[in-house]
Amino acid sequence: MPAPDIGVITGDRTELELALSATHAQWVEIDSFTNGTYRVWPKGLEDRHTERTNRARSIVDHASDNILPYKPRFVRDEIDKVKEAGQTEDADDVEVASDALWTDATQAEMELPAKTAGRYMIKYNYGVLETGFSTKMPEKPKEDEPQYDAKSRAYEEAKASFNPFYLSAPHPYTVLLPPRERFPQVAVKRLRWYRRDLNRYLAKQRESKEDNIIFVSKDDFTGDGFTMEDVTEHFTPEYHSLAVGAQILFQEENRHGFLPFTHAWGGFGDREANSEGMNPEKMAHGLIWPVRDLIRQYDQIRSAEMEIWGTTAFGPLVT
């Protein structure tokens, strides 16, 4: 199978954006409730006194803090039906190793992946985990390098604690996956990169000796290094590509043969018995979606009460 050209890459992004457009529009409304910018009064009545209680944020925070595990529990059963000596101990060792790898990969992230993905489940009824691995070991420094002693200590520490696995929970809006496929064959990740970071990434790939690299752009981005670029990262089981606009910047064979994303809908949402009832937006309902009007009604009552109390307490003095 030939590597995808820019037409395939941008075409996949466009088609997935269209398939998920209604879902993302709903998430924008949900975001307005959790970030406190939602509309309290109907159109035409916006000039009324407004108080926002941010109950939606409290609902999401409370749910994520109380029902979400910060780390999963790993269980490995013996493989053979007829147990042999040492099988239970081997299975237990796998559980311990899995737990250690997960913990180490989690600590490498700015946010706890399991909790973050679970929070997205509560908020959007959808979550994505990005996982993968690299077998490239830390490189031993050469004796004639500057700061050799410090680099050697860092190398020994990195070698002793080397973990080939990584784990993260990207925001579901940034990762586009076919919504009805449990194991998708294509994925698009929408990113915003600084130009200087793109230049550093490309420079590193040019110096790489990996034999699976197909193409690396020879051109660097010029101008302000902190200007953001809209980046499309494209995945198939065979290839991994990076593009900006109509230009492919980097392309390599996918050595692993699978996509680095796992996604799922949560237990909320509601399919409907009609022609559009199976659309993804019908499942994209977290805890907040069905109580939006109730939150508005509560805030309208609270707004009226605060206006009455304020007028009574701080009304004009008559002399």
CSV table of C-alpha atoms in Angstrom, one decimal, residues 59-60 63 67-68 117-126 264-271 280-290:
chain,number,residue,atom,x,y,z
A,59,ILE,CA,-21.2,18.4,39.1
A,60,VAL,CA,-18.3,17.4,36.9
A,63,ALA,CA,-18.3,13.1,40.0
A,67,ILE,CA,-16.2,7.8,41.3
A,68,LEU,CA,-13.1,7.8,39.1
A,117,ALA,CA,-10.0,10.4,30.4
A,118,GLY,CA,-12.6,9.6,33.0
A,119,ARG,CA,-13.4,13.3,33.4
A,120,TYR,CA,-14.0,13.6,29.7
A,121,MET,CA,-16.3,10.6,29.9
A,122,ILE,CA,-18.3,12.4,32.6
A,123,LYS,CA,-18.4,15.7,30.6
A,124,TYR,CA,-18.7,14.5,27.0
A,125,ASN,CA,-19.5,10.7,27.4
A,126,TYR,CA,-16.4,10.0,25.3
A,264,ALA,CA,-15.0,4.5,23.7
A,265,TRP,CA,-18.3,6.0,24.6
A,266,GLY,CA,-19.4,6.1,28.2
A,267,GLY,CA,-22.6,4.9,29.7
A,268,PHE,CA,-24.7,8.0,29.1
A,269,GLY,CA,-26.3,9.3,25.9
A,270,ASP,CA,-29.4,7.9,24.4
A,271,ARG,CA,-30.0,6.3,21.0
A,280,PRO,CA,-22.6,10.0,17.3
A,281,GLU,CA,-24.1,13.2,18.7
A,282,LYS,CA,-26.9,11.1,20.2
A,283,MET,CA,-24.2,9.4,22.3
A,284,ALA,CA,-22.2,12.6,23.1
A,285,HIS,CA,-24.2,13.4,26.2
A,286,GLY,CA,-22.4,13.5,29.5
A,287,LEU,CA,-23.9,14.4,32.9
A,288,ILE,CA,-24.5,18.0,32.0
A,289,TRP,CA,-26.4,17.7,28.8
A,290,PRO,CA,-29.8,16.6,30.2
